[in-house]
Short mmCIF file of C-alpha atoms in Angstrom, two decimals:
data_model
loop_
_atom_site.label_atom_id
_atom_site.label_comp_id
_atom_site.label_asym_id
_atom_site.label_seq_id
_atom_site.Cartn_x
_atom_site.Cartn_y
_atom_site.Cartn_z
CA MET L 329 -2.14 18.44 -17.70
CA LYS L 330 -2.63 14.98 -19.09
CA ASP L 331 -5.56 12.71 -18.39
CA ILE L 332 -3.67 9.74 -16.95
CA LYS L 333 -5.10 6.96 -14.84
CA SER L 334 -2.98 4.52 -12.89
CA TYR L 335 -4.04 1.45 -10.94
CA ILE L 336 -3.06 -0.25 -7.73
CA GLN L 337 -3.74 -3.95 -7.40
CA TYR L 338 -5.32 -4.82 -4.05
CA LYS L 339 -7.00 -8.10 -3.12
CA GLY L 340 -7.54 -9.03 -6.76
CA GLU L 341 -9.09 -5.69 -7.60
CA GLN L 342 -7.74 -2.85 -9.72
CA ILE L 343 -8.17 0.44 -7.88
CA PRO L 344 -7.99 3.48 -10.17
CA MET L 345 -5.89 6.45 -9.24
CA VAL L 346 -6.09 9.89 -10.87
CA PHE L 347 -4.20 13.13 -10.25
CA ASN L 348 -6.08 15.91 -12.01
CA LEU L 349 -7.32 19.45 -11.46
CA ASN L 350 -10.02 18.24 -9.05
CA VAL L 351 -7.45 16.51 -6.85
CA MET L 352 -5.11 19.50 -7.04
CA GLU L 353 -7.93 21.76 -5.87
CA GLN L 354 -8.71 19.48 -2.92
CA ILE L 355 -5.05 19.39 -1.91
CA GLN L 356 -4.72 23.18 -2.13
CA GLU L 357 -7.87 23.69 -0.07
CA GLU L 358 -6.67 21.34 2.64
CA TYR L 359 -2.92 22.06 2.73
CA GLY L 360 -2.49 25.53 1.24
CA SER L 361 -0.37 24.34 -1.68
CA ILE L 362 0.50 21.19 -3.57
CA ARG L 363 4.19 21.76 -2.83
CA LYS L 364 3.56 21.93 0.93
CA TRP L 365 1.55 18.70 0.83
CA GLY L 366 4.23 17.02 -1.30
CA GLU L 367 6.94 17.91 1.20
CA MET L 368 4.85 16.35 3.97
CA VAL L 369 4.41 13.04 2.19
CA ASP L 370 7.59 12.44 0.19
CA GLY L 371 9.66 11.39 3.19
CA SER L 372 12.63 13.50 2.14
CA ASP L 373 13.01 14.91 5.66
CA GLY L 374 13.14 11.51 7.34
CA GLU L 375 9.72 9.93 7.20
CA PRO L 376 6.47 10.67 5.43
CA ASN L 377 3.49 12.03 7.29
CA ILE L 378 1.21 8.99 7.12
CA LYS L 379 -2.01 10.93 7.75
CA HIS L 380 -1.36 13.27 4.82
CA LEU L 381 -0.14 10.42 2.59
CA LYS L 382 -3.37 8.51 3.23
CA ARG L 383 -5.47 11.62 2.64
CA GLY L 384 -3.81 12.44 -0.68
CA LEU L 385 -4.07 8.87 -1.93
CA MET L 386 -7.70 8.73 -0.87
CA MET L 387 -8.37 11.85 -2.98
CA MET L 388 -6.66 10.24 -5.98
CA PHE L 389 -8.40 6.87 -5.56
CA ASN L 390 -11.82 8.42 -5.09
CA GLU L 391 -11.39 10.68 -8.13
CA GLY L 392 -10.48 7.60 -10.19
CA ILE L 393 -13.52 5.75 -8.86
CA ASP L 394 -15.76 8.75 -9.53
CA ILE L 395 -14.56 8.96 -13.15
CA GLU L 396 -15.13 5.23 -13.68
CA ASN L 397 -18.58 5.44 -12.03
CA GLU L 398 -19.69 7.95 -14.67
CA ASP L 399 -19.72 5.17 -17.26
CA LYS L 400 -21.00 2.27 -15.15
CA GLU L 401 -24.48 1.28 -14.20
CA GLN L 402 -23.31 -0.38 -10.99
CA LYS L 403 -21.39 2.22 -8.99
CA ARG L 404 -18.34 1.43 -6.92
CA ALA L 405 -18.25 2.89 -3.40
CA PHE L 406 -15.64 5.49 -2.52
CA LEU L 407 -12.79 4.37 -0.28
CA THR L 408 -12.56 5.32 3.37
CA ASP L 409 -9.49 6.49 5.25
CA LYS L 410 -9.12 3.05 6.86
CA GLN L 411 -9.41 1.22 3.54
CA VAL L 412 -6.68 3.41 2.07
CA GLY L 413 -4.51 2.62 5.10
CA ARG L 414 -4.97 -1.10 4.45
CA ILE L 415 -4.02 -0.66 0.80
CA ILE L 416 -0.85 1.23 1.77
CA THR L 417 -0.03 -1.46 4.33
CA GLU L 418 -0.38 -4.12 1.64
CA ILE L 419 1.72 -2.43 -1.05
CA GLY L 420 4.16 -0.68 1.29
CA ILE L 421 4.70 2.98 2.09
CA GLU L 422 7.62 3.40 -0.33
CA GLU L 423 5.68 1.84 -3.22
CA ALA L 424 2.61 3.97 -2.44
CA ILE L 425 4.70 7.15 -2.46
CA LYS L 426 6.44 6.10 -5.68
CA LYS L 427 3.13 5.36 -7.45
CA MET L 428 1.65 8.62 -6.24
CA LEU L 429 4.63 10.77 -7.25
CA ASP L 430 4.97 9.01 -10.63
CA LEU L 431 1.30 9.68 -11.39
CA GLN L 432 1.62 13.30 -10.28
CA THR L 433 4.68 13.81 -12.48
CA GLN L 434 3.15 12.11 -15.54
CA SER L 435 -0.10 14.03 -15.18
CA THR L 436 1.54 17.42 -14.95
CA GLU L 437 4.27 17.05 -17.59
CA VAL L 438 4.07 19.81 -20.14
CA GLU L 439 4.12 18.72 -23.75
CA GLU L 440 6.10 20.87 -26.14
CA SER L 441 3.93 22.67 -28.64
CA LYS L 442 4.21 21.38 -32.20
CA ASN L 443 3.98 24.97 -33.45
CA MET L 444 7.28 25.99 -31.87
#
């Protein structure tokens, strides 16, 4: 895994987004597997499941916020389900899915070993 952080611009604010082992664990606990969750939100079978899209993005946003809060004196509040819905409404469902899947792909790409 790679430690990659992405951002979504919303109302003049940069909202961090992270897909890491913590997020993967949350998704597995809630949905059984990352693949199952991904199939629910990618829209490949017609339309994405909005509830699960919001939930996954909320996990990624809040992990990004939590990481940033570690280094800040003034802590940023975690996002709620409704706030995430407003962000998705602003940027669009397709763009939200694209950002989420791009981050997931970039974070889980395997680098070739230099010893091979």
